PDB file of C-alpha atoms in Angstrom:
ATOM      1  CA  MET A   1      -3.100  28.069 -23.390  1.00 84.00           C
ATOM      2  CA  ILE A   2      -4.569  29.623 -20.192  1.00 89.00           C
ATOM      3  CA  VAL A   3      -6.260  32.483 -22.080  1.00 90.00           C
ATOM      4  CA  ILE A   4      -7.928  29.837 -24.562  1.00 92.00           C
ATOM      5  CA  ALA A   5      -9.251  27.977 -21.500  1.00 94.00           C
ATOM      6  CA  LEU A   6     -10.480  31.338 -19.892  1.00 93.00           C
ATOM      7  CA  LYS A   7     -12.251  32.337 -23.181  1.00 93.00           C
ATOM      8  CA  ALA A   8     -13.892  28.836 -23.537  1.00 95.00           C
ATOM      9  CA  ALA A   9     -15.208  28.933 -19.993  1.00 96.00           C
ATOM     10  CA  HIS A  10     -16.217  32.570 -20.359  1.00 95.00           C
ATOM     11  CA  ILE A  11     -18.297  31.948 -23.486  1.00 95.00           C
ATOM     12  CA  PHE A  12     -19.747  28.688 -22.039  1.00 97.00           C
ATOM     13  CA  ALA A  13     -20.772  30.341 -18.713  1.00 97.00           C
ATOM     14  CA  LEU A  14     -22.071  33.499 -20.539  1.00 96.00           C
ATOM     15  CA  THR A  15     -24.276  31.347 -22.750  1.00 97.00           C
ATOM     16  CA  VAL A  16     -25.731  29.471 -19.662  1.00 98.00           C
ATOM     17  CA  TRP A  17     -26.249  32.674 -17.819  1.00 98.00           C
ATOM     18  CA  ALA A  18     -27.879  34.506 -20.844  1.00 97.00           C
ATOM     19  CA  GLY A  19     -30.182  31.551 -21.513  1.00 97.00           C
ATOM     20  CA  GLY A  20     -31.169  31.351 -18.027  1.00 97.00           C
ATOM     21  CA  LEU A  21     -31.922  34.971 -17.707  1.00 97.00           C
ATOM     22  CA  ILE A  22     -34.459  34.707 -20.711  1.00 97.00           C
ATOM     23  CA  ALA A  23     -35.927  31.284 -19.670  1.00 96.00           C
ATOM     24  CA  LEU A  24     -36.567  32.111 -15.926  1.00 95.00           C
ATOM     25  CA  PRO A  25     -39.036  35.169 -16.119  1.00 94.00           C
ATOM     26  CA  PRO A  26     -41.843  33.083 -17.948  1.00 90.00           C
ATOM     27  CA  LEU A  27     -41.606  30.344 -15.061  1.00 87.00           C
ATOM     28  CA  LEU A  28     -42.505  32.908 -12.481  1.00 85.00           C
ATOM     29  CA  ARG A  29     -46.170  31.994 -12.256  1.00 75.00           C
ATOM     30  CA  ARG A  30     -48.923  32.725  -9.814  1.00 68.00           C
ATOM     31  CA  LYS A  31     -51.161  30.084  -8.124  1.00 61.00           C
ATOM     32  CA  GLN A  32     -54.079  31.320 -10.117  1.00 62.00           C
ATOM     33  CA  GLU A  33     -52.393  30.549 -13.327  1.00 64.00           C
ATOM     34  CA  LEU A  34     -51.474  26.951 -12.721  1.00 68.00           C
ATOM     35  CA  ALA A  35     -53.687  23.797 -12.732  1.00 70.00           C
ATOM     36  CA  ASN A  36     -53.242  22.567  -9.171  1.00 79.00           C
ATOM     37  CA  ARG A  37     -50.940  22.746  -6.090  1.00 73.00           C
ATOM     38  CA  ALA A  38     -48.835  19.890  -7.201  1.00 81.00           C
ATOM     39  CA  VAL A  39     -47.898  21.754 -10.667  1.00 80.00           C
ATOM     40  CA  GLU A  40     -47.294  24.831  -8.652  1.00 77.00           C
ATOM     41  CA  VAL A  41     -44.819  23.123  -6.284  1.00 79.00           C
ATOM     42  CA  ARG A  42     -42.845  21.318  -9.186  1.00 86.00           C
ATOM     43  CA  LEU A  43     -42.611  24.513 -11.169  1.00 85.00           C
ATOM     44  CA  HIS A  44     -41.460  26.542  -8.214  1.00 85.00           C
ATOM     45  CA  HIS A  45     -38.950  23.815  -7.152  1.00 89.00           C
ATOM     46  CA  PHE A  46     -37.641  23.566 -10.746  1.00 92.00           C
ATOM     47  CA  THR A  47     -37.333  27.399 -11.141  1.00 92.00           C
ATOM     48  CA  ARG A  48     -35.502  27.622  -7.663  1.00 94.00           C
ATOM     49  CA  PHE A  49     -33.170  24.757  -8.671  1.00 96.00           C
ATOM     50  CA  ALA A  50     -32.475  26.410 -12.095  1.00 96.00           C
ATOM     51  CA  TYR A  51     -31.627  29.745 -10.516  1.00 97.00           C
ATOM     52  CA  ASP A  52     -29.614  28.603  -7.634  1.00 96.00           C
ATOM     53  CA  ALA A  53     -27.665  25.602  -9.076  1.00 97.00           C
ATOM     54  CA  ILE A  54     -27.324  26.588 -12.723  1.00 97.00           C
ATOM     55  CA  VAL A  55     -27.757  30.177 -13.613  1.00 98.00           C
ATOM     56  CA  SER A  56     -26.268  31.841 -10.513  1.00 97.00           C
ATOM     57  CA  PRO A  57     -23.076  29.615 -10.681  1.00 98.00           C
ATOM     58  CA  ALA A  58     -22.828  30.413 -14.526  1.00 98.00           C
ATOM     59  CA  ALA A  59     -23.010  34.142 -13.724  1.00 97.00           C
ATOM     60  CA  LEU A  60     -20.279  33.985 -11.171  1.00 97.00           C
ATOM     61  CA  VAL A  61     -18.011  31.998 -13.627  1.00 97.00           C
ATOM     62  CA  ALA A  62     -18.866  34.300 -16.527  1.00 97.00           C
ATOM     63  CA  ILE A  63     -18.078  37.536 -14.403  1.00 96.00           C
ATOM     64  CA  GLY A  64     -14.947  35.846 -12.892  1.00 95.00           C
ATOM     65  CA  THR A  65     -13.360  34.687 -16.177  1.00 95.00           C
ATOM     66  CA  GLY A  66     -14.393  37.847 -17.898  1.00 93.00           C
ATOM     67  CA  THR A  67     -12.446  39.797 -15.305  1.00 91.00           C
ATOM     68  CA  ALA A  68      -9.414  37.359 -15.611  1.00 91.00           C
ATOM     69  CA  LEU A  69      -9.531  38.156 -19.467  1.00 90.00           C
ATOM     70  CA  ILE A  70      -9.514  41.901 -18.826  1.00 88.00           C
ATOM     71  CA  PHE A  71      -6.492  41.711 -16.314  1.00 85.00           C
ATOM     72  CA  SER A  72      -4.609  39.379 -18.801  1.00 85.00           C
ATOM     73  CA  GLY A  73      -4.857  42.296 -21.348  1.00 78.00           C
ATOM     74  CA  VAL A  74      -6.744  40.073 -23.994  1.00 72.00           C
ATOM     75  CA  MET A  75      -9.856  42.187 -23.860  1.00 71.00           C
ATOM     76  CA  LEU A  76      -9.170  45.810 -24.127  1.00 73.00           C
ATOM     77  CA  GLY A  77     -10.646  48.735 -26.012  1.00 77.00           C
ATOM     78  CA  ASP A  78     -13.189  51.561 -25.673  1.00 77.00           C
ATOM     79  CA  TRP A  79     -15.961  49.116 -26.272  1.00 85.00           C
ATOM     80  CA  LEU A  80     -15.291  47.166 -23.190  1.00 87.00           C
ATOM     81  CA  PHE A  81     -16.779  49.969 -20.906  1.00 85.00           C
ATOM     82  CA  LEU A  82     -20.073  49.660 -22.646  1.00 89.00           C
ATOM     83  CA  LYS A  83     -19.968  45.968 -22.432  1.00 92.00           C
ATOM     84  CA  LEU A  84     -19.415  46.204 -18.690  1.00 92.00           C
ATOM     85  CA  VAL A  85     -22.431  48.421 -18.533  1.00 93.00           C
ATOM     86  CA  ALA A  86     -24.492  45.882 -20.372  1.00 96.00           C
ATOM     87  CA  VAL A  87     -23.234  43.084 -18.034  1.00 96.00           C
ATOM     88  CA  ALA A  88     -24.081  45.119 -15.049  1.00 97.00           C
ATOM     89  CA  GLY A  89     -27.774  45.297 -16.529  1.00 97.00           C
ATOM     90  CA  MET A  90     -27.601  41.470 -16.778  1.00 98.00           C
ATOM     91  CA  GLY A  91     -26.560  41.331 -13.136  1.00 97.00           C
ATOM     92  CA  GLY A  92     -29.356  43.702 -12.071  1.00 97.00           C
ATOM     93  CA  THR A  93     -31.781  41.727 -13.861  1.00 97.00           C
ATOM     94  CA  HIS A  94     -30.446  38.451 -12.347  1.00 97.00           C
ATOM     95  CA  MET A  95     -31.019  39.969  -8.882  1.00 97.00           C
ATOM     96  CA  LEU A  96     -34.431  41.117  -9.866  1.00 96.00           C
ATOM     97  CA  ILE A  97     -35.457  37.651 -11.056  1.00 95.00           C
ATOM     98  CA  GLY A  98     -34.001  36.145  -7.528  1.00 94.00           C
ATOM     99  CA  ARG A  99     -36.101  38.757  -5.740  1.00 92.00           C
ATOM    100  CA  VAL A 100     -39.351  37.768  -7.549  1.00 90.00           C
ATOM    101  CA  LEU A 101     -38.566  33.959  -6.933  1.00 90.00           C
ATOM    102  CA  ASP A 102     -38.239  34.732  -3.206  1.00 89.00           C
ATOM    103  CA  GLN A 103     -41.399  36.723  -3.160  1.00 86.00           C
ATOM    104  CA  LEU A 104     -43.107  33.592  -4.688  1.00 82.00           C
ATOM    105  CA  GLU A 105     -42.479  31.761  -1.480  1.00 80.00           C
ATOM    106  CA  ALA A 106     -44.705  34.008   0.439  1.00 78.00           C
ATOM    107  CA  PRO A 107     -48.303  32.766   0.752  1.00 72.00           C
ATOM    108  CA  GLU A 108     -49.799  36.076  -0.776  1.00 74.00           C
ATOM    109  CA  ALA A 109     -47.357  36.103  -3.668  1.00 69.00           C
ATOM    110  CA  LYS A 110     -48.857  37.691  -6.778  1.00 68.00           C
ATOM    111  CA  PRO A 111     -46.235  38.347  -9.483  1.00 64.00           C
ATOM    112  CA  THR A 112     -47.945  39.967 -12.395  1.00 73.00           C
ATOM    113  CA  GLU A 113     -47.783  39.425 -15.892  1.00 83.00           C
ATOM    114  CA  PHE A 114     -46.330  42.901 -16.223  1.00 88.00           C
ATOM    115  CA  ARG A 115     -43.435  41.898 -13.979  1.00 89.00           C
ATOM    116  CA  ARG A 116     -42.660  38.783 -15.846  1.00 90.00           C
ATOM    117  CA  MET A 117     -42.766  40.804 -19.104  1.00 93.00           C
ATOM    118  CA  ALA A 118     -40.566  43.546 -17.864  1.00 95.00           C
ATOM    119  CA  LEU A 119     -38.032  40.996 -16.523  1.00 96.00           C
ATOM    120  CA  LEU A 120     -38.120  39.101 -19.833  1.00 96.00           C
ATOM    121  CA  LEU A 121     -37.593  42.394 -21.714  1.00 97.00           C
ATOM    122  CA  ALA A 122     -34.812  43.522 -19.669  1.00 97.00           C
ATOM    123  CA  ALA A 123     -32.991  40.156 -19.907  1.00 97.00           C
ATOM    124  CA  ILE A 124     -33.376  40.339 -23.805  1.00 98.00           C
ATOM    125  CA  VAL A 125     -32.137  43.891 -24.048  1.00 98.00           C
ATOM    126  CA  PHE A 126     -29.145  43.328 -21.800  1.00 97.00           C
ATOM    127  CA  VAL A 127     -28.046  40.029 -23.391  1.00 97.00           C
ATOM    128  CA  THR A 128     -28.574  41.387 -26.762  1.00 97.00           C
ATOM    129  CA  ALA A 129     -26.581  44.369 -26.128  1.00 96.00           C
ATOM    130  CA  THR A 130     -23.814  42.508 -24.472  1.00 95.00           C
ATOM    131  CA  LEU A 131     -23.577  39.945 -27.361  1.00 94.00           C
ATOM    132  CA  TRP A 132     -23.710  42.808 -30.032  1.00 95.00           C
ATOM    133  CA  LEU A 133     -20.984  44.791 -28.226  1.00 93.00           C
ATOM    134  CA  VAL A 134     -18.722  41.673 -27.978  1.00 90.00           C
ATOM    135  CA  LEU A 135     -19.283  40.562 -31.686  1.00 91.00           C
ATOM    136  CA  HIS A 136     -18.906  44.011 -33.252  1.00 91.00           C
ATOM    137  CA  ARG A 137     -16.568  45.718 -30.967  1.00 88.00           C
ATOM    138  CA  PRO A 138     -17.720  49.165 -32.036  1.00 87.00           C
ATOM    139  CA  VAL A 139     -15.303  52.190 -32.265  1.00 85.00           C
ATOM    140  CA  VAL A 140     -16.481  54.542 -29.410  1.00 80.00           C
ATOM    141  CA  ASP A 141     -15.869  58.211 -30.140  1.00 81.00           C
ATOM    142  CA  ARG A 142     -13.681  59.681 -27.428  1.00 77.00           C
ATOM    143  CA  ASP A 143     -15.469  62.848 -27.644  1.00 79.00           C
ATOM    144  CA  LEU A 144     -18.255  61.223 -25.702  1.00 75.00           C
ATOM    145  CA  PHE A 145     -16.320  60.946 -22.691  1.00 73.00           C
ATOM    146  CA  PRO A 146     -15.253  63.919 -20.428  1.00 75.00           C
ATOM    147  CA  GLN A 147     -11.555  64.864 -20.541  1.00 77.00           C
ATOM    148  CA  TRP A 148     -10.835  63.769 -16.932  1.00 74.00           C
ATOM    149  CA  MET A 149     -11.781  60.273 -17.890  1.00 70.00           C
ATOM    150  CA  LEU A 150      -9.146  60.187 -20.627  1.00 71.00           C
ATOM    151  CA  GLU A 151      -6.165  61.432 -19.031  1.00 74.00           C
ATOM    152  CA  GLY A 152      -4.261  60.483 -15.870  1.00 69.00           C
ATOM    153  CA  GLN A 153      -4.092  62.452 -12.712  1.00 70.00           C
ATOM    154  CA  ASP A 154      -0.166  62.562 -12.630  1.00 74.00           C
ATOM    155  CA  LYS A 155      -0.126  60.783  -9.260  1.00 71.00           C
ATOM    156  CA  ASP A 156       1.692  57.482  -8.276  1.00 71.00           C
ATOM    157  CA  LEU A 157      -0.422  54.559  -7.509  1.00 59.00           C
ATOM    158  CA  PRO A 158       0.014  53.176  -3.902  1.00 64.00           C
ATOM    159  CA  PHE A 159       1.949  50.018  -3.570  1.00 61.00           C
ATOM    160  CA  ILE A 160       3.378  50.223  -7.124  1.00 58.00           C
ATOM    161  CA  ASP A 161       7.024  51.194  -7.517  1.00 59.00           C
ATOM    162  CA  GLU A 162       8.236  53.443 -10.518  1.00 58.00           C
ATOM    163  CA  ALA A 163       9.516  50.346 -12.454  1.00 56.00           C
ATOM    164  CA  GLY A 164       5.913  48.927 -12.723  1.00 49.00           C
ATOM    165  CA  GLY A 165       6.304  46.132 -10.289  1.00 48.00           C
ATOM    166  CA  SER A 166       4.408  45.681  -7.011  1.00 45.00           C
ATOM    167  CA  GLY A 167       5.619  45.144  -3.509  1.00 44.00           C
ATOM    168  CA  SER A 168       7.055  47.280  -0.797  1.00 43.00           C
ATOM    169  CA  ALA A 169      10.835  46.744  -1.556  1.00 43.00           C
ATOM    170  CA  ALA A 170      11.036  49.980  -3.756  1.00 44.00           C
ATOM    171  CA  ALA A 171      11.338  53.283  -2.252  1.00 44.00           C
ATOM    172  CA  PRO A 172       8.216  55.401  -2.512  1.00 44.00           C
ATOM    173  CA  SER A 173       8.529  58.271  -5.133  1.00 44.00           C
ATOM    174  CA  SER A 174       8.017  61.995  -4.112  1.00 45.00           C
ATOM    175  CA  GLY A 175       4.154  61.993  -4.556  1.00 44.00           C
ATOM    176  CA  ALA A 176       3.476  58.491  -3.039  1.00 44.00           C
ATOM    177  CA  MET A 177       2.589  57.779   0.587  1.00 42.00           C
ATOM    178  CA  ALA A 178       5.009  55.773   2.574  1.00 44.00           C
ATOM    179  CA  VAL A 179       3.465  52.458   3.452  1.00 44.00           C
ATOM    180  CA  PRO A 180       4.858  50.822   6.657  1.00 45.00           C
ATOM    181  CA  THR A 181       5.829  47.182   6.324  1.00 45.00           C
TER     182      THR A 181
END
């Protein structure tokens, strides 16, 4: 039941985040492109509110629930690495939109049409890539990865006993470091 709730929250948050990433770049307008000061102020306040109160929290919920789904073991596969790269691109685009929005508050702000189009294109590319990877879950050829990424290093993980549990009650194995308690 918890996994279903996590998936529902993840899908809803991802939808809001993706829609916001695509909707925000066209709203980043210069003073010269708007009719008057009142329109400029309203547009900026609306864009700031959408970014701060809607899109950013949706991004946090999408990333948090996605992480929980990964750790629950529901979402596993080689395609997941590629999806995380696409989500990182969405996060980078999100931060760049916020940076341009902050720059608009300066009196000499001049975001160009090129910047808006570049942000919009980046948002479309990363959102489309994320959705495509999730919906198709392509088989990734393991030959694309170097061998060291595919095999373990034959070392014990710190704070993990050999039975697979966590905690400091178990004695460390021969290769593990002793952790004082």
